[in-house]
Tab-separated table of C-alpha atoms in Angstrom:
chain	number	residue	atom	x	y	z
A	196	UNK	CA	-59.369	-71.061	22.426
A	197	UNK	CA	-63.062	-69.878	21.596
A	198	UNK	CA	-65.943	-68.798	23.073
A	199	UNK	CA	-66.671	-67.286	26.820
A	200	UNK	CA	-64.071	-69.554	28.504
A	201	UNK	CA	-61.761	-67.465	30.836
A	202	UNK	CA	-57.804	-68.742	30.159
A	203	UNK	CA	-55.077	-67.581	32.638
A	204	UNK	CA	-52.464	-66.863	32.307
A	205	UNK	CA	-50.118	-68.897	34.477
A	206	UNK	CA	-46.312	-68.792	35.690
A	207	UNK	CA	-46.574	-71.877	37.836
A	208	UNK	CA	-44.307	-74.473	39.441
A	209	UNK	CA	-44.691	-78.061	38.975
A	210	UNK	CA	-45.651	-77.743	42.718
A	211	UNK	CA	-47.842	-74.783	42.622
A	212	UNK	CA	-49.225	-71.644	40.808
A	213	UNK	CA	-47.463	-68.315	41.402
A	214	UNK	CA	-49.370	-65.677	39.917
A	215	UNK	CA	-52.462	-65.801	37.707
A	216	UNK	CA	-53.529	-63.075	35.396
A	217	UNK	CA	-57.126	-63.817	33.890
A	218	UNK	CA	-57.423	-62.819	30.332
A	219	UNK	CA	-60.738	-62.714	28.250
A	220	UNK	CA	-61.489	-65.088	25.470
A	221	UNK	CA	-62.551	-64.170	22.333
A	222	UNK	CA	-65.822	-61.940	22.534
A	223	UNK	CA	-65.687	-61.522	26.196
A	224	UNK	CA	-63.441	-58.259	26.170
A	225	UNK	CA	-66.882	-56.532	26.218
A	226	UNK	CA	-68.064	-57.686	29.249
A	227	UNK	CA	-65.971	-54.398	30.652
A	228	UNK	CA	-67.961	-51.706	30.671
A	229	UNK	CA	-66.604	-48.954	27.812
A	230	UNK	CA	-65.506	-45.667	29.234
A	231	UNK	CA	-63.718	-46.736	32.493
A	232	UNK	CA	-59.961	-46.960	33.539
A	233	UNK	CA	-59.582	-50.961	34.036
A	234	UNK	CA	-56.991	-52.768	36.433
A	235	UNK	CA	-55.987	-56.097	37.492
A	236	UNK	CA	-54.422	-57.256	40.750
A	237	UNK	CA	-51.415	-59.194	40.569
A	238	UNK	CA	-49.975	-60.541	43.794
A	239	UNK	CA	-48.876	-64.079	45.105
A	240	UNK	CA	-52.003	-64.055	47.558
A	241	UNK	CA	-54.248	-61.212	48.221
A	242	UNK	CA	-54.177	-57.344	47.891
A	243	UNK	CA	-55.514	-55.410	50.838
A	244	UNK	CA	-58.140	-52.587	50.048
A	245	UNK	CA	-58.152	-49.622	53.008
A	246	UNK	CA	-59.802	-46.693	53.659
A	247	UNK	CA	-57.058	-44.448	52.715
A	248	UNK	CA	-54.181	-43.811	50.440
A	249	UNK	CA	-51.852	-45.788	52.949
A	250	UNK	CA	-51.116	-48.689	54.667
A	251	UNK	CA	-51.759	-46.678	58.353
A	252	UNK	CA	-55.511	-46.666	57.047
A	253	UNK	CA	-57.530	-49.478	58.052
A	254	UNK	CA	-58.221	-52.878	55.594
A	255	UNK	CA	-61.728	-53.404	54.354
A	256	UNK	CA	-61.205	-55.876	51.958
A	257	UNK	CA	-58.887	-58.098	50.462
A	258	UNK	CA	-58.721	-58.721	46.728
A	259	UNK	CA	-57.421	-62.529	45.322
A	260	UNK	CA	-54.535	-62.112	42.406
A	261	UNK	CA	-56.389	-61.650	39.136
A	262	UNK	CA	-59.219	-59.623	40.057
A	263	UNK	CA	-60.676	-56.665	37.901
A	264	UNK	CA	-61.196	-53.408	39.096
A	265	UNK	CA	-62.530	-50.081	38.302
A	266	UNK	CA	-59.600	-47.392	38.787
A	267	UNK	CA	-61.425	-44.070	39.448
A	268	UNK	CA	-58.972	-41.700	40.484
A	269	UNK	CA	-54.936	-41.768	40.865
A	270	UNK	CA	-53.057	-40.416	43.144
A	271	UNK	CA	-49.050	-40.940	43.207
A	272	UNK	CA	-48.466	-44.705	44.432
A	273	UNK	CA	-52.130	-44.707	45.476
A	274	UNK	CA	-55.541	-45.269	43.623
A	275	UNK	CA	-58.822	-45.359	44.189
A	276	UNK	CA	-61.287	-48.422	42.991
A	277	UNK	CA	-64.163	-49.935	42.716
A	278	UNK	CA	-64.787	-53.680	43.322
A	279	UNK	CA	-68.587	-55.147	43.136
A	280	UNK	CA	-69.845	-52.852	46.037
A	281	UNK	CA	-67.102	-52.288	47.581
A	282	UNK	CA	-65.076	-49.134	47.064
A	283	UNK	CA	-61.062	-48.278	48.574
A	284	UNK	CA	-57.515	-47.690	47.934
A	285	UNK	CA	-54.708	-50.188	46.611
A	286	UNK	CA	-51.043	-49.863	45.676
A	287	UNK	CA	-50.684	-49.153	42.504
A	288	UNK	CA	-47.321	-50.877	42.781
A	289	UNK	CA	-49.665	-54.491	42.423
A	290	UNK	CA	-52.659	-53.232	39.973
A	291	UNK	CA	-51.355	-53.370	36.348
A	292	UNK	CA	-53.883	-50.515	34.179
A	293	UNK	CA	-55.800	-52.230	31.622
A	294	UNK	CA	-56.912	-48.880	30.360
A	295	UNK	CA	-60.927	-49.095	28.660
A	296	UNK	CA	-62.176	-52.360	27.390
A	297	UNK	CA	-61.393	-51.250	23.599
A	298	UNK	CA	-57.563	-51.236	24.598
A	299	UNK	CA	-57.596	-54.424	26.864
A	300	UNK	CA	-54.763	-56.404	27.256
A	301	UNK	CA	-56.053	-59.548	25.216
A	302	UNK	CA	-55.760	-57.267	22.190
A	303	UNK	CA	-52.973	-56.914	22.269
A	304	UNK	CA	-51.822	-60.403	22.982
A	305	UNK	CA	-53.853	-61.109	19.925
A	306	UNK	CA	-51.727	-58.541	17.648
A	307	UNK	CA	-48.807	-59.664	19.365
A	308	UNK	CA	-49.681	-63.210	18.111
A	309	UNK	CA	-50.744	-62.125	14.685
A	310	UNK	CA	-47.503	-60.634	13.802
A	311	UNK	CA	-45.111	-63.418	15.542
A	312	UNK	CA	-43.499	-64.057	12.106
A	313	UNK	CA	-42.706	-60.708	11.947
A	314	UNK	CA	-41.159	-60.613	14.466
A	315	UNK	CA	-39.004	-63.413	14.794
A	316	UNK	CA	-37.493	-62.256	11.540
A	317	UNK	CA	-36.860	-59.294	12.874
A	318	UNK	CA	-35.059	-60.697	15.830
A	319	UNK	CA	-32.138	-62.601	13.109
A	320	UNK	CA	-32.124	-58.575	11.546
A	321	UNK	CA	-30.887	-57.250	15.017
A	322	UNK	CA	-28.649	-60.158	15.549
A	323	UNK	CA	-26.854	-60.027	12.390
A	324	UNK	CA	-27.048	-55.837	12.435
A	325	UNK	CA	-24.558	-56.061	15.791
A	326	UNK	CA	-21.379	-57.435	13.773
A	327	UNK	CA	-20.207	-54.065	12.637
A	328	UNK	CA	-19.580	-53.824	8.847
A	329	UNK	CA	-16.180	-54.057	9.269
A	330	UNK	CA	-16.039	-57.419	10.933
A	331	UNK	CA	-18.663	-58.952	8.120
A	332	UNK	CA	-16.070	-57.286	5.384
A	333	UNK	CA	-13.094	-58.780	7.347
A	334	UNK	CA	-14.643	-62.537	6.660
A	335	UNK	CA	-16.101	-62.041	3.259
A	336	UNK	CA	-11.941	-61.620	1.929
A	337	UNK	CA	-11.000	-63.977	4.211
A	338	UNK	CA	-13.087	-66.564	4.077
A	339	UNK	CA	-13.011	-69.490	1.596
A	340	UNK	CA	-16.184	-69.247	-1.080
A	341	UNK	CA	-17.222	-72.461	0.052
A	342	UNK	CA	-17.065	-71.896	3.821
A	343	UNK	CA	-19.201	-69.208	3.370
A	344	UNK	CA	-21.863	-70.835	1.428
A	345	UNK	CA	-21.676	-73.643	4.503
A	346	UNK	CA	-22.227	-71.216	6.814
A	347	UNK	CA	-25.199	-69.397	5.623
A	348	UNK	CA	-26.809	-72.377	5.423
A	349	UNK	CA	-25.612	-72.863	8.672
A	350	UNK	CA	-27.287	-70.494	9.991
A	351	UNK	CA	-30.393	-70.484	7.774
A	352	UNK	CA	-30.937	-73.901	8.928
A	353	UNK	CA	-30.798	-73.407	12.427
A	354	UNK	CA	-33.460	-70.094	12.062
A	355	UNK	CA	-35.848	-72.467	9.696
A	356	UNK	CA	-35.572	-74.956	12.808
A	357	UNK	CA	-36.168	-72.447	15.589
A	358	UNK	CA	-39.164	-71.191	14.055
A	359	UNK	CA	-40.728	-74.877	12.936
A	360	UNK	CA	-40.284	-75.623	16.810
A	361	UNK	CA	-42.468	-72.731	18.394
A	362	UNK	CA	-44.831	-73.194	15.019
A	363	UNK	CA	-45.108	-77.251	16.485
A	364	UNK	CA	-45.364	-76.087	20.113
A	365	UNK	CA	-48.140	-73.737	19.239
A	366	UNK	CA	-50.276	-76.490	17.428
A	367	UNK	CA	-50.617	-77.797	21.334
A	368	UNK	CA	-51.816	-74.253	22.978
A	369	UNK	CA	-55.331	-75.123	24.833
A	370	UNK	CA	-54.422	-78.631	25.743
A	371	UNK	CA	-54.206	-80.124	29.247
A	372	UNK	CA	-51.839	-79.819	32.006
A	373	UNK	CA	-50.889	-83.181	33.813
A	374	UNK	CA	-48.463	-83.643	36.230
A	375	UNK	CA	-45.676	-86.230	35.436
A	376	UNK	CA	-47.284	-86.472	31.879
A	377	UNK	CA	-45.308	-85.700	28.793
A	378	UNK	CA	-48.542	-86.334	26.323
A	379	UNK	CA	-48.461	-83.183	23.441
A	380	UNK	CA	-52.535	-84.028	23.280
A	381	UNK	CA	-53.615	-86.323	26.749
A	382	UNK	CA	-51.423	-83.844	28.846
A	383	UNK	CA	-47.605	-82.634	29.994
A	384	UNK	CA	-46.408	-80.955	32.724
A	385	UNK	CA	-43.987	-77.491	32.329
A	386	UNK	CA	-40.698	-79.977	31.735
A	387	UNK	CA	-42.682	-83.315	29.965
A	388	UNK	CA	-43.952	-80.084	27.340
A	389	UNK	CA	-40.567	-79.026	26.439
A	390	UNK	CA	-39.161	-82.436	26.117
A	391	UNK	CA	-41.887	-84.084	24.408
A	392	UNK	CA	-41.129	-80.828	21.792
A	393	UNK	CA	-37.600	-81.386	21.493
A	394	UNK	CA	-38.038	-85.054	20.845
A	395	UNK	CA	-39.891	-84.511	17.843
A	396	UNK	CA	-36.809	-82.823	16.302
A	397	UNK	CA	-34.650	-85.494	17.839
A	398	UNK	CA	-32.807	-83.790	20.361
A	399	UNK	CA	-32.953	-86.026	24.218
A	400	UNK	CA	-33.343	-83.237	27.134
A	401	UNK	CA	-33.675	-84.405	31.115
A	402	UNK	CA	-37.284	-85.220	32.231
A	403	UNK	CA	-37.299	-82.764	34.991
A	404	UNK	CA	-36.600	-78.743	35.061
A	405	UNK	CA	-34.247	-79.095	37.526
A	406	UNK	CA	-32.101	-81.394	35.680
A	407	UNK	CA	-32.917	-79.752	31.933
A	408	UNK	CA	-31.421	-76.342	33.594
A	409	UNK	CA	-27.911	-77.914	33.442
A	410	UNK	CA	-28.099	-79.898	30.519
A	411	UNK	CA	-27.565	-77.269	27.300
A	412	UNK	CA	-25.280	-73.906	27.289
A	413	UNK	CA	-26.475	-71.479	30.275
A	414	UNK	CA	-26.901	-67.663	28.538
A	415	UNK	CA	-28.407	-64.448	29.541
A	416	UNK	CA	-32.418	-64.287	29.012
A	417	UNK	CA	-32.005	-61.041	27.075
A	418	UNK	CA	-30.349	-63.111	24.624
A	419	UNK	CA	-32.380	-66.311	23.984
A	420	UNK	CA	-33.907	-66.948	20.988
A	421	UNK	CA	-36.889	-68.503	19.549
A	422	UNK	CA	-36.494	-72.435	20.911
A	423	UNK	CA	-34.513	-71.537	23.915
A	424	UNK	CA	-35.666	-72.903	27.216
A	425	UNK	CA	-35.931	-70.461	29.900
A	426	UNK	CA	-35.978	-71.585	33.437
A	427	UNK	CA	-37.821	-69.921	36.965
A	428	UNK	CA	-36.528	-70.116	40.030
A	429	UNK	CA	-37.759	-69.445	43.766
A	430	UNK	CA	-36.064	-66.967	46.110
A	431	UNK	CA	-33.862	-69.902	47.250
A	432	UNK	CA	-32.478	-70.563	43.807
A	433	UNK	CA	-34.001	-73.576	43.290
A	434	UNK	CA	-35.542	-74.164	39.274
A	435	UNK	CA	-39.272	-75.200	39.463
A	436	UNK	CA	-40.614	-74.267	35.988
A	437	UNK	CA	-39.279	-73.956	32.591
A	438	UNK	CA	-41.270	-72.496	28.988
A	439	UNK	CA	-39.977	-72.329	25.887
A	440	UNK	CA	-39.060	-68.997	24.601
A	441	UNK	CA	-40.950	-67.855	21.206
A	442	UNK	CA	-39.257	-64.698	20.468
A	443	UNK	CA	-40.351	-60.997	21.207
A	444	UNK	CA	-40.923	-61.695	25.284
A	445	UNK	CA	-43.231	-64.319	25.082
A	446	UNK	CA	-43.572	-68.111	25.837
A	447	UNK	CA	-45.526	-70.812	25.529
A	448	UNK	CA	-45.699	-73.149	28.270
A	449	UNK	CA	-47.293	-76.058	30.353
A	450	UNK	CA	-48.519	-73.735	32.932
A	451	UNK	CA	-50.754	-75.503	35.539
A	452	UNK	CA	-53.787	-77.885	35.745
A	453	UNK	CA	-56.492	-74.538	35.765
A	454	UNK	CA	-54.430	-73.195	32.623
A	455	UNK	CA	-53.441	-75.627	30.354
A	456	UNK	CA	-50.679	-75.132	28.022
A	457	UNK	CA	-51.269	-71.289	27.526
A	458	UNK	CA	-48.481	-68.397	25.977
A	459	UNK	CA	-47.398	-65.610	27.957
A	460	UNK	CA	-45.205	-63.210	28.455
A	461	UNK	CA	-41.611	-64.006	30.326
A	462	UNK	CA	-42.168	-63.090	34.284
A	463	UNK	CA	-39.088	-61.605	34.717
A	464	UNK	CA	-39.710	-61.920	38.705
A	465	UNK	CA	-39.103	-65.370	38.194
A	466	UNK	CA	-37.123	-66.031	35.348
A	467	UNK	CA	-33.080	-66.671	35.933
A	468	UNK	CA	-31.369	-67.500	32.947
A	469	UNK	CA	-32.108	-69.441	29.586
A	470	UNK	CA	-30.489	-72.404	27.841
A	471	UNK	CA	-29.272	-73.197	24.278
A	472	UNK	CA	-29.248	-76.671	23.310
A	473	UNK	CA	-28.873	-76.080	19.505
């Protein structure tokens, strides 16, 4: 995604958006003036501005999720900030800090990008690392020569194939969002994206969210792994949204018809449990 074209970042449903974090393209970091404290809203709706650190002090503004303001001062759960012309407290419990516009947070998504392989091999090191040496000894003796060899590539397989998936779902990153579509390049919604993935390495998943949330081996989000499908539900329970996990806390995902098919990071807010299909 080049030039001065604003992408959010979007967690949404296939029914609405539910929080939008706007992130500079490439070149446009600089439009934030060097030398100030930097922080964006992020709330379902709106974030009231008063007159004091409080919420018995009055409301003089309201900011929309996703704006950028100028933090000027601190204070506990308070801060003061500056918006166009307008100048008041918020809770710093809904302005994430930016800090100045050399450390803004599309840096580091772009680092965070740049050293995805790194990472993801690093994931299989920890993974391996938790059988303790004596377990890994245990099977080595016991263990036929040629089970072994089967089993490494096994697992080697499986890795290669986790990481060729989120590779092929990246190729699609800036493309359209359409609802009810499952087009990689015309446009998918959050569920037609995943499928439309999976079916390139022939594997059949359910059309909707809903139905793909029940259709592989349910396991804990702090143990999905690149490939894994990791589902969002509302405060009733019900799944609306589902992105495909690419290792390290981040996704990539049909995310609404403003956003496209972005990556993010996992909103944890949201996010319920993953599923394994392979």
């Amino acid at each position: 995604m080049k030039g001065n074209r604003v992408i959010y970042l979007v967690t949404a449903a296939l029914c609405g958006i539910t929080a939008v974090l706007p992130v500079y393209g490439e070149g446009q970091a600089d439009t934030l003036e060097t030398g100030k404290t930097w922080g964006v809203v992020q709330v379902h709706s709106h974030l009231n501005v008063r007159s004091g650190p409080g919420t018995g002090y009055d409301i003089i503004e309201e900011l929309e999720n996703g704006s950028i303001c100028n933090i000027r001062e601190i204070d506990s759960d308070w801060a003061y900030m500056e918006y166009g012309s307008t100048g008041g407290y918020v809770s710093m419990e809904y302005v994430r800090l930016l800090g100045s516009s050399e450390h803004s947070s599309m840096q580091e998504e772009q680092e965070a990008q740049t050293e995805e392989e790194a990472q993801t091999e690093e994931e299989t090191q920890i993974e391996e690392e938790t059988r303790t040496e004596e377990e890994v000894q245990t099977e080595a003796q016991t263990e036929p020569e040629s089970t072994q060899e089967e089993s490494t590539e096994t697992v080697a397989g499986v890795d290669t194939l986790r990481q060729d998936m989120v590779g092929y779902a990246l190729q699609f990153v800036g493309n359209p969002y359409v609802w009810g579509g499952t087009s990689l390049t015309e446009g998918a919604d959050c569920s037609g994206f995943v499928q439309s993935i999976y079916a390139n390495y022939g594997m059949e998943l359910p059309r909707t969210s809903g139905e793909q949330a029940y259709a592989g081996e349910r396991i804990p989000i702090e143990e999905a792994l690149p490939g894994d499908l990791i589902f969002y539900a509302d405060e009733e329970g019900n799944i609306y949204h589902v992105v495909l996990y690419m290792g390290d806390g981040q996704v990539v995902q049909a995310a609404s018809t403003k956003a496209g098919i972005i990556t993010s990071g996992i909103n944890y807010e949201k996010a319920v449990w993953a599923e394994r299909y392979f």
